[in-house]
mmCIF file of C-alpha atoms and ligand atoms in Angstrom:
data_model
loop_
_atom_site.group_PDB
_atom_site.id
_atom_site.type_symbol
_atom_site.label_atom_id
_atom_site.label_comp_id
_atom_site.label_asym_id
_atom_site.label_seq_id
_atom_site.Cartn_x
_atom_site.Cartn_y
_atom_site.Cartn_z
ATOM 1 C CA MET T 1 157.219 112.120 36.663
ATOM 2 C CA ASN T 2 157.530 110.651 33.184
ATOM 3 C CA ASN T 3 161.032 111.554 32.022
ATOM 4 C CA HIS T 4 160.565 110.368 28.490
ATOM 5 C CA SER T 5 160.329 112.719 25.521
ATOM 6 C CA ARG T 6 160.773 112.760 21.772
ATOM 7 C CA ILE T 7 161.003 116.336 20.612
ATOM 8 C CA LEU T 8 161.227 117.950 17.191
ATOM 9 C CA ALA T 9 163.249 121.135 17.658
ATOM 10 C CA ILE T 10 163.583 123.987 15.182
ATOM 11 C CA GLU T 11 166.244 126.735 15.237
ATOM 12 C CA THR T 12 166.283 129.701 12.854
ATOM 13 C CA SER T 13 167.464 132.585 15.052
ATOM 14 C CA CYS T 14 170.349 133.736 12.874
ATOM 15 C CA ASP T 15 171.979 132.198 9.803
ATOM 16 C CA GLU T 16 171.541 128.462 10.342
ATOM 17 C CA THR T 17 168.315 126.687 9.448
ATOM 18 C CA SER T 18 168.238 123.639 11.668
ATOM 19 C CA ALA T 19 165.842 120.892 12.762
ATOM 20 C CA ALA T 20 166.552 117.999 15.097
ATOM 21 C CA ILE T 21 164.877 115.100 16.850
ATOM 22 C CA VAL T 22 166.107 114.693 20.426
ATOM 23 C CA GLU T 23 165.139 111.882 22.781
ATOM 24 C CA ASN T 24 164.995 112.421 26.556
ATOM 25 C CA GLY T 25 167.046 115.627 26.312
ATOM 26 C CA THR T 26 170.273 113.723 25.779
ATOM 27 C CA THR T 27 170.153 111.578 22.633
ATOM 28 C CA ILE T 28 170.332 113.107 19.173
ATOM 29 C CA LEU T 29 168.341 111.047 16.661
ATOM 30 C CA SER T 30 168.949 113.612 13.907
ATOM 31 C CA ASN T 31 170.358 117.143 13.712
ATOM 32 C CA ILE T 32 170.145 118.764 10.273
ATOM 33 C CA ILE T 33 171.938 122.104 9.864
ATOM 34 C CA ALA T 34 171.710 124.143 6.658
ATOM 35 C CA SER T 35 174.325 126.855 7.081
ATOM 36 C CA GLN T 36 174.056 130.152 5.215
ATOM 37 C CA ILE T 37 177.711 131.075 5.697
ATOM 38 C CA ASP T 38 178.479 131.002 1.945
ATOM 39 C CA LEU T 39 175.502 133.243 1.252
ATOM 40 C CA HIS T 40 176.575 135.924 3.757
ATOM 41 C CA ALA T 41 180.345 135.770 3.134
ATOM 42 C CA GLN T 42 179.997 138.239 0.239
ATOM 43 C CA PHE T 43 178.606 140.838 2.683
ATOM 44 C CA GLY T 44 181.220 140.070 5.381
ATOM 45 C CA GLY T 45 178.431 139.506 7.909
ATOM 46 C CA VAL T 46 174.880 138.238 8.291
ATOM 47 C CA PHE T 47 172.422 140.156 6.083
ATOM 48 C CA PRO T 48 169.053 139.881 7.943
ATOM 49 C CA GLU T 49 166.663 140.035 4.940
ATOM 50 C CA VAL T 50 168.747 137.545 2.991
ATOM 51 C CA ALA T 51 168.815 135.265 6.040
ATOM 52 C CA SER T 52 165.041 135.163 6.512
ATOM 53 C CA ARG T 53 164.425 134.568 2.808
ATOM 54 C CA ARG T 54 166.812 131.600 2.832
ATOM 55 C CA HIS T 55 165.170 130.194 5.981
ATOM 56 C CA ILE T 56 161.813 130.255 4.149
ATOM 57 C CA GLU T 57 163.316 128.353 1.211
ATOM 58 C CA VAL T 58 164.931 125.579 3.221
ATOM 59 C CA ILE T 59 162.885 125.147 6.425
ATOM 60 C CA GLN T 60 160.502 122.533 5.017
ATOM 61 C CA PRO T 61 163.139 120.209 3.527
ATOM 62 C CA VAL T 62 165.288 120.589 6.658
ATOM 63 C CA VAL T 63 162.401 119.513 8.929
ATOM 64 C CA ALA T 64 161.489 116.667 6.532
ATOM 65 C CA GLN T 65 165.074 115.430 6.567
ATOM 66 C CA ALA T 66 165.278 115.550 10.370
ATOM 67 C CA LEU T 67 162.169 113.337 10.609
ATOM 68 C CA GLU T 68 163.398 111.006 7.885
ATOM 69 C CA GLU T 69 166.844 110.485 9.458
ATOM 70 C CA ALA T 70 165.221 109.720 12.794
ATOM 71 C CA HIS T 71 162.762 107.331 11.031
ATOM 72 C CA MET T 72 159.858 109.212 12.525
ATOM 73 C CA GLY T 73 156.612 110.833 11.543
ATOM 74 C CA LEU T 74 155.016 113.829 13.251
ATOM 75 C CA ASP T 75 152.667 111.522 15.148
ATOM 76 C CA ASP T 76 155.638 109.886 16.922
ATOM 77 C CA LEU T 77 156.545 113.175 18.605
ATOM 78 C CA ASP T 78 155.652 114.331 22.111
ATOM 79 C CA CYS T 79 156.319 118.013 21.546
ATOM 80 C CA ILE T 80 157.478 120.620 19.041
ATOM 81 C CA ALA T 81 160.055 123.119 20.318
ATOM 82 C CA VAL T 82 161.356 126.217 18.600
ATOM 83 C CA THR T 83 163.746 129.084 19.307
ATOM 84 C CA GLN T 84 161.599 132.046 20.365
ATOM 85 C CA GLY T 85 164.503 134.488 20.842
ATOM 86 C CA PRO T 86 166.896 136.199 21.115
ATOM 87 C CA GLY T 87 167.752 136.581 17.445
ATOM 88 C CA LEU T 88 166.850 138.316 14.195
ATOM 89 C CA VAL T 89 163.104 138.973 14.068
ATOM 90 C CA GLY T 90 162.604 137.884 10.442
ATOM 91 C CA SER T 91 164.650 134.724 10.956
ATOM 92 C CA LEU T 92 162.931 133.761 14.217
ATOM 93 C CA LEU T 93 159.503 134.204 12.584
ATOM 94 C CA VAL T 94 160.192 131.512 10.003
ATOM 95 C CA GLY T 95 160.979 128.873 12.631
ATOM 96 C CA VAL T 96 158.181 129.900 14.987
ATOM 97 C CA ASN T 97 155.566 129.902 12.217
ATOM 98 C CA MET T 98 156.701 126.471 11.045
ATOM 99 C CA ALA T 99 156.563 125.076 14.600
ATOM 100 C CA LYS T 100 153.164 126.638 15.275
ATOM 101 C CA GLY T 101 151.753 125.215 12.051
ATOM 102 C CA LEU T 102 153.012 121.697 12.796
ATOM 103 C CA ALA T 103 151.940 121.760 16.448
ATOM 104 C CA LEU T 104 148.481 123.144 15.717
ATOM 105 C CA GLY T 105 147.956 120.836 12.735
ATOM 106 C CA ARG T 106 148.789 117.700 14.747
ATOM 107 C CA GLY T 107 147.555 118.840 18.160
ATOM 108 C CA LYS T 108 151.052 118.541 19.669
ATOM 109 C CA PRO T 109 152.344 120.573 22.618
ATOM 110 C CA LEU T 110 154.418 123.626 21.637
ATOM 111 C CA LEU T 111 157.390 125.090 23.509
ATOM 112 C CA GLY T 112 159.240 128.335 22.762
ATOM 113 C CA ILE T 113 162.859 128.075 23.890
ATOM 114 C CA ASN T 114 165.477 130.710 24.692
ATOM 115 C CA HIS T 115 168.428 130.398 22.290
ATOM 116 C CA ILE T 116 170.949 131.011 25.093
ATOM 117 C CA GLU T 117 169.370 128.272 27.168
ATOM 118 C CA GLY T 118 169.794 126.039 24.126
ATOM 119 C CA HIS T 119 173.541 126.749 24.082
ATOM 120 C CA ILE T 120 173.701 125.983 27.820
ATOM 121 C CA TYR T 121 171.965 122.627 27.249
ATOM 122 C CA SER T 122 174.313 121.619 24.430
ATOM 123 C CA LEU T 123 176.444 120.097 27.232
ATOM 124 C CA TRP T 124 173.633 117.636 28.027
ATOM 125 C CA LEU T 125 174.088 116.187 24.536
ATOM 126 C CA THR T 126 177.649 115.118 25.361
ATOM 127 C CA GLU T 127 178.888 111.996 27.105
ATOM 128 C CA ALA T 128 179.627 114.151 30.182
ATOM 129 C CA ALA T 129 175.869 114.611 30.804
ATOM 130 C CA PRO T 130 175.378 111.910 33.467
ATOM 131 C CA GLY T 131 178.207 113.414 35.553
ATOM 132 C CA ILE T 132 176.945 117.007 35.614
ATOM 133 C CA LYS T 133 176.336 118.217 39.183
ATOM 134 C CA PHE T 134 174.907 121.641 40.086
ATOM 135 C CA PRO T 135 175.953 124.362 40.566
ATOM 136 C CA VAL T 136 177.818 124.780 37.290
ATOM 137 C CA LEU T 137 179.116 127.943 35.694
ATOM 138 C CA THR T 138 178.463 128.333 31.964
ATOM 139 C CA LEU T 139 180.271 130.805 29.762
ATOM 140 C CA VAL T 140 178.144 131.359 26.666
ATOM 141 C CA VAL T 141 180.411 132.852 24.017
ATOM 142 C CA SER T 142 178.964 133.350 20.550
ATOM 143 C CA GLY T 143 178.534 135.872 17.777
ATOM 144 C CA GLY T 144 175.809 137.655 19.711
ATOM 145 C CA HIS T 145 176.599 136.864 23.363
ATOM 146 C CA THR T 146 179.321 136.700 25.978
ATOM 147 C CA GLU T 147 177.548 135.849 29.218
ATOM 148 C CA LEU T 148 178.359 134.106 32.476
ATOM 149 C CA TYR T 149 175.502 132.140 34.057
ATOM 150 C CA LEU T 150 175.492 130.329 37.351
ATOM 151 C CA MET T 151 173.169 127.365 36.876
ATOM 152 C CA VAL T 152 171.849 126.095 40.190
ATOM 153 C CA ASP T 153 169.367 123.540 38.817
ATOM 154 C CA HIS T 154 167.570 122.687 35.587
ATOM 155 C CA GLY T 155 166.051 125.899 34.261
ATOM 156 C CA ARG T 156 167.382 127.996 37.151
ATOM 157 C CA TYR T 157 170.018 130.587 36.310
ATOM 158 C CA GLN T 158 171.700 133.581 37.843
ATOM 159 C CA HIS T 159 173.237 136.007 35.366
ATOM 160 C CA LEU T 160 176.641 136.968 36.793
ATOM 161 C CA GLY T 161 177.968 139.189 34.036
ATOM 162 C CA GLY T 162 178.288 139.776 30.335
ATOM 163 C CA THR T 163 179.844 141.935 27.693
ATOM 164 C CA LEU T 164 179.411 145.672 27.999
ATOM 165 C CA ASP T 165 179.910 146.190 24.258
ATOM 166 C CA ASP T 166 180.890 143.665 21.552
ATOM 167 C CA ALA T 167 180.345 139.934 21.970
ATOM 168 C CA ALA T 168 183.525 137.840 21.748
ATOM 169 C CA GLY T 169 182.451 136.261 18.441
ATOM 170 C CA GLU T 170 181.607 139.688 17.053
ATOM 171 C CA ALA T 171 185.155 140.823 17.947
ATOM 172 C CA PHE T 172 186.579 137.751 16.180
ATOM 173 C CA ASP T 173 184.472 138.498 13.105
ATOM 174 C CA LYS T 174 185.402 142.215 13.029
ATOM 175 C CA VAL T 175 189.121 141.558 13.536
ATOM 176 C CA GLY T 176 188.964 138.803 10.903
ATOM 177 C CA ARG T 177 187.695 141.414 8.455
ATOM 178 C CA LEU T 178 190.493 143.852 9.465
ATOM 179 C CA LEU T 179 193.046 141.117 8.775
ATOM 180 C CA GLY T 180 191.510 140.277 5.391
ATOM 181 C CA LEU T 181 190.457 136.788 6.538
ATOM 182 C CA PRO T 182 187.308 135.049 5.246
ATOM 183 C CA PHE T 183 183.960 135.281 7.099
ATOM 184 C CA PRO T 184 183.313 134.165 9.770
ATOM 185 C CA GLY T 185 186.464 135.483 11.423
ATOM 186 C CA GLY T 186 186.454 133.116 14.428
ATOM 187 C CA PRO T 187 187.533 129.861 12.766
ATOM 188 C CA ALA T 188 189.860 131.758 10.384
ATOM 189 C CA ILE T 189 191.651 133.514 13.286
ATOM 190 C CA ASP T 190 191.834 130.253 15.251
ATOM 191 C CA LYS T 191 193.633 128.684 12.256
ATOM 192 C CA ALA T 192 195.927 131.656 11.462
ATOM 193 C CA ALA T 193 196.897 131.992 15.142
ATOM 194 C CA LYS T 194 198.365 128.482 15.132
ATOM 195 C CA SER T 195 201.229 129.830 12.969
ATOM 196 C CA GLY T 196 201.569 133.120 14.864
ATOM 197 C CA ASN T 197 203.284 134.425 18.001
ATOM 198 C CA PRO T 198 200.746 135.390 20.707
ATOM 199 C CA GLN T 199 203.326 137.716 22.285
ATOM 200 C CA ALA T 200 204.202 139.574 19.066
ATOM 201 C CA PHE T 201 201.827 142.414 19.978
ATOM 202 C CA SER T 202 200.687 143.447 23.406
ATOM 203 C CA PHE T 203 196.950 144.117 23.204
ATOM 204 C CA PRO T 204 194.861 145.430 26.111
ATOM 205 C CA ARG T 205 192.960 143.013 28.334
ATOM 206 C CA ALA T 206 189.486 144.365 29.021
ATOM 207 C CA VAL T 207 188.832 146.401 32.182
ATOM 208 C CA MET T 208 189.802 144.062 34.958
ATOM 209 C CA ASP T 209 187.297 145.369 37.510
ATOM 210 C CA ASP T 210 186.137 143.204 40.384
ATOM 211 C CA GLY T 211 182.937 142.074 38.641
ATOM 212 C CA PHE T 212 182.262 139.486 35.969
ATOM 213 C CA ASN T 213 181.723 141.720 32.948
ATOM 214 C CA PHE T 214 183.648 141.776 29.674
ATOM 215 C CA SER T 215 184.552 144.431 27.130
ATOM 216 C CA PHE T 216 186.056 143.847 23.696
ATOM 217 C CA SER T 217 185.597 147.074 21.740
ATOM 218 C CA GLY T 218 188.853 148.640 23.044
ATOM 219 C CA LEU T 219 190.748 145.560 21.956
ATOM 220 C CA LYS T 220 189.231 145.732 18.471
ATOM 221 C CA THR T 221 190.314 149.392 18.197
ATOM 222 C CA ALA T 222 193.842 148.511 19.349
ATOM 223 C CA VAL T 223 194.097 145.844 16.635
ATOM 224 C CA MET T 224 192.861 148.362 14.058
ATOM 225 C CA ARG T 225 195.578 150.852 15.093
ATOM 226 C CA GLN T 226 198.259 148.177 14.662
ATOM 227 C CA VAL T 227 196.869 147.117 11.281
ATOM 228 C CA GLN T 228 197.051 150.714 10.060
ATOM 229 C CA LYS T 229 200.806 150.774 10.784
ATOM 230 C CA PHE T 230 201.513 148.185 8.067
ATOM 231 C CA ARG T 231 201.308 148.221 4.301
ATOM 232 C CA PRO T 232 198.533 145.701 3.436
ATOM 233 C CA GLU T 233 200.926 143.290 1.689
ATOM 234 C CA ARG T 234 203.207 143.291 4.754
ATOM 235 C CA LEU T 235 200.512 142.707 7.365
ATOM 236 C CA PRO T 236 201.730 140.080 9.883
ATOM 237 C CA VAL T 237 198.339 138.358 9.844
ATOM 238 C CA ASN T 238 199.301 135.284 11.874
ATOM 239 C CA ASP T 239 201.025 137.262 14.652
ATOM 240 C CA LEU T 240 198.156 139.757 14.858
ATOM 241 C CA ALA T 241 195.621 136.914 14.936
ATOM 242 C CA ALA T 242 197.547 135.076 17.674
ATOM 243 C CA SER T 243 198.044 138.213 19.795
ATOM 244 C CA PHE T 244 194.402 139.281 19.450
ATOM 245 C CA GLN T 245 193.178 135.780 20.274
ATOM 246 C CA ALA T 246 195.455 135.626 23.341
ATOM 247 C CA ALA T 247 193.930 138.871 24.654
ATOM 248 C CA VAL T 248 190.338 137.623 24.185
ATOM 249 C CA VAL T 249 191.148 134.266 25.766
ATOM 250 C CA ASP T 250 192.932 135.910 28.722
ATOM 251 C CA SER T 251 189.905 138.117 29.475
ATOM 252 C CA LEU T 252 187.469 135.223 29.163
ATOM 253 C CA VAL T 253 189.521 132.884 31.370
ATOM 254 C CA THR T 254 190.251 135.521 34.051
ATOM 255 C CA LYS T 255 186.599 136.406 34.615
ATOM 256 C CA THR T 256 185.407 132.815 34.367
ATOM 257 C CA GLU T 257 187.992 131.670 36.906
ATOM 258 C CA ARG T 258 187.022 134.498 39.252
ATOM 259 C CA ALA T 259 183.322 133.588 39.062
ATOM 260 C CA ALA T 260 184.027 129.855 39.430
ATOM 261 C CA MET T 261 185.946 130.525 42.645
ATOM 262 C CA ALA T 262 183.406 133.016 44.017
ATOM 263 C CA TYR T 263 180.500 130.579 43.633
ATOM 264 C CA GLY T 264 182.200 127.264 44.354
ATOM 265 C CA VAL T 265 180.912 125.520 41.227
ATOM 266 C CA THR T 266 181.560 121.856 40.442
ATOM 267 C CA ALA T 267 182.572 122.528 36.820
ATOM 268 C CA VAL T 268 182.846 125.169 34.121
ATOM 269 C CA HIS T 269 180.942 124.684 30.872
ATOM 270 C CA LEU T 270 181.768 126.495 27.646
ATOM 271 C CA ALA T 271 179.063 126.904 24.997
ATOM 272 C CA GLY T 272 178.368 128.894 21.814
ATOM 273 C CA GLY T 273 180.339 129.333 18.598
ATOM 274 C CA VAL T 274 183.491 130.742 20.235
ATOM 275 C CA SER T 275 183.700 127.723 22.558
ATOM 276 C CA ALA T 276 184.988 125.883 19.470
ATOM 277 C CA ASN T 277 188.158 128.004 19.771
ATOM 278 C CA SER T 278 191.166 125.781 20.426
ATOM 279 C CA ALA T 279 193.172 128.360 22.430
ATOM 280 C CA LEU T 280 190.171 129.105 24.678
ATOM 281 C CA ARG T 281 189.595 125.425 25.402
ATOM 282 C CA GLN T 282 193.256 124.844 26.180
ATOM 283 C CA ALA T 283 193.684 127.913 28.419
ATOM 284 C CA MET T 284 190.518 127.141 30.402
ATOM 285 C CA LYS T 285 191.733 123.596 31.039
ATOM 286 C CA GLU T 286 195.199 124.787 32.028
ATOM 287 C CA ARG T 287 194.204 127.634 34.306
ATOM 288 C CA LEU T 288 191.154 126.230 36.087
ATOM 289 C CA ASN T 289 191.529 123.468 38.627
ATOM 290 C CA ILE T 290 187.986 122.120 38.248
ATOM 291 C CA PRO T 291 186.578 120.169 35.266
ATOM 292 C CA VAL T 292 186.099 122.251 32.104
ATOM 293 C CA ARG T 293 183.637 120.833 29.592
ATOM 294 C CA TYR T 294 182.658 121.904 26.092
ATOM 295 C CA PRO T 295 180.560 120.416 23.302
ATOM 296 C CA PRO T 296 181.938 118.986 20.036
ATOM 297 C CA PRO T 297 182.322 121.729 17.366
ATOM 298 C CA VAL T 298 179.023 120.935 15.600
ATOM 299 C CA LEU T 299 177.141 121.588 18.859
ATOM 300 C CA CYS T 300 179.082 124.805 19.634
ATOM 301 C CA THR T 301 177.643 126.757 16.724
ATOM 302 C CA ASP T 302 173.896 127.132 16.232
ATOM 303 C CA ASN T 303 171.945 123.896 15.909
ATOM 304 C CA ALA T 304 168.450 122.620 16.740
ATOM 305 C CA ALA T 305 169.565 119.654 18.872
ATOM 306 C CA MET T 306 170.524 122.009 21.708
ATOM 307 C CA ILE T 307 167.019 123.536 21.549
ATOM 308 C CA GLY T 308 165.557 120.031 21.856
ATOM 309 C CA ALA T 309 167.784 119.320 24.875
ATOM 310 C CA ALA T 310 166.643 122.498 26.651
ATOM 311 C CA ALA T 311 163.014 121.788 25.727
ATOM 312 C CA HIS T 312 163.097 118.324 27.329
ATOM 313 C CA TRP T 313 163.422 119.661 30.881
ATOM 314 C CA GLN T 314 160.597 122.115 30.368
ATOM 315 C CA PHE T 315 158.418 119.488 28.730
ATOM 316 C CA VAL T 316 158.786 116.965 31.566
ATOM 317 C CA ASN T 317 158.081 119.749 34.062
ATOM 318 C CA GLY T 318 154.750 120.378 32.379
ATOM 319 C CA ARG T 319 155.499 123.685 30.700
ATOM 320 C CA ARG T 320 153.476 124.397 27.531
ATOM 321 C CA HIS T 321 153.001 127.455 25.320
ATOM 322 C CA PRO T 322 149.832 128.553 23.525
ATOM 323 C CA TYR T 323 149.639 128.173 19.740
ATOM 324 C CA ASN T 324 149.753 131.957 19.316
ATOM 325 C CA LEU T 325 153.365 132.016 20.551
ATOM 326 C CA ASP T 326 155.194 135.173 19.481
ATOM 327 C CA VAL T 327 158.864 135.715 18.677
ATOM 328 C CA ILE T 328 160.813 137.820 21.214
ATOM 329 C CA PRO T 329 163.950 139.161 19.449
ATOM 330 C CA SER T 330 165.501 140.459 22.687
ATOM 331 C CA LEU T 331 164.366 137.637 24.980
ATOM 332 C CA GLU T 332 166.382 137.471 28.187
ATOM 333 C CA LEU T 333 167.231 134.352 30.129
ATOM 334 C CA THR T 334 165.618 134.427 33.560
ATOM 335 C CA GLN T 335 164.617 131.593 35.826
HETATM 336 O O1 KG4 P 401 176.764 130.294 18.383
HETATM 337 P P1 KG4 P 401 176.963 130.834 17.017
HETATM 338 O O2 KG4 P 401 176.876 129.872 15.857
HETATM 339 O O3 KG4 P 401 175.934 131.963 16.695
HETATM 340 C C1 KG4 P 401 175.426 132.876 17.605
HETATM 341 O O4 KG4 P 401 174.510 132.497 18.387
HETATM 342 O O5 KG4 P 401 175.955 134.009 17.607
HETATM 343 O O6 KG4 P 401 178.381 131.573 17.027
HETATM 344 C C2 KG4 P 401 178.950 132.107 15.863
HETATM 345 C C3 KG4 P 401 180.221 132.822 16.251
HETATM 346 C C4 KG4 P 401 180.869 133.613 15.124
HETATM 347 O O7 KG4 P 401 181.165 134.903 15.607
HETATM 348 C C5 KG4 P 401 182.142 132.838 14.802
HETATM 349 O O8 KG4 P 401 183.199 133.655 14.343
HETATM 350 C C6 KG4 P 401 182.471 132.242 16.149
HETATM 351 O O9 KG4 P 401 181.231 131.859 16.688
HETATM 352 N N1 KG4 P 401 183.354 131.049 16.053
HETATM 353 C C7 KG4 P 401 184.611 131.013 16.543
HETATM 354 C C8 KG4 P 401 185.152 129.746 16.207
HETATM 355 N N2 KG4 P 401 184.183 129.043 15.522
HETATM 356 C C9 KG4 P 401 183.090 129.864 15.451
HETATM 357 N N3 KG4 P 401 185.326 131.940 17.217
HETATM 358 C C10 KG4 P 401 186.591 131.626 17.570
HETATM 359 N N4 KG4 P 401 187.180 130.436 17.268
HETATM 360 C C11 KG4 P 401 186.508 129.481 16.603
HETATM 361 N N5 KG4 P 401 187.098 128.310 16.317
HETATM 362 ZN ZN1 ZN P 402 173.976 130.874 19.036
#
């Protein structure tokens, strides 16, 4: 099997327009990310129509820059990969149409990639990659997802559990808004919590049943009730942020630890925007007695390099998609 690949990857599933060139699934030659955070901050969340319009404006220069930084032309590529789903339909369409056009125009193979699988493969872009041994347990925690996957081999996953309501990142963003912090709430709460007392308020830990599911909507409501007890100018933002964050982290670590023990994994991987959270990283390392790995912050949030890393394994295994590839906004990750 030829293990070599040079892949142009495109990611436009939500509010980042990104293009990357990845070699052999592990080496990033370029990874351009045009974030729309400033554009959506005024709405306090991602505005789908605004997002797709911005993707249309910037996709071409972002792809051009990715090729330029990698000193490559389209003819140097082995494959063009793109996020097919899950994500916002209008946003996904921009990336998929761009990838289809380039692949068809140059006669290059095309691969549609699951966004969640991209997050999982962000770990293969780190220096830990050569030491990864299956089975591993990956907690994907982002604005749209909180899922536990047992990964038994490349491309082979078992879904162990996930959130029953809000995703962890969604809870961070909603609580950030309640506390009057800037969008997105996750990084702002992470920062505020550093000056707060995590025991100041006792917030509920999600239903601790014997499975591997999560729930964060009760916690969000509990924070809202506390917030309502204070006059806005007296709101103890740092203590509320620290106490809320401690509750989220406790739930995430408890279920992850339980699954890691049940399946005898070699390591736990954290991926997705919330895996950038400093308290989560620290607690996982402290409470688990197996290696805990996470990507650098730029690879935690949405980026195209992770899509290129996931695409590599499919490419070398001979997988190809037809040029009439469609977006699948609610695509699920199956083996
Ligand atoms: O992976 P991502 O960029 O997009 C999705 O696929 O959803 O994740 C974005 C989410 C947002 O909810 C953001 O608040 C959260 O990741 N996030 C964080 C941190 N940095 C980003 N949450 C907690 N702590 C952080 N440091
Ligand atoms: Zn994501």
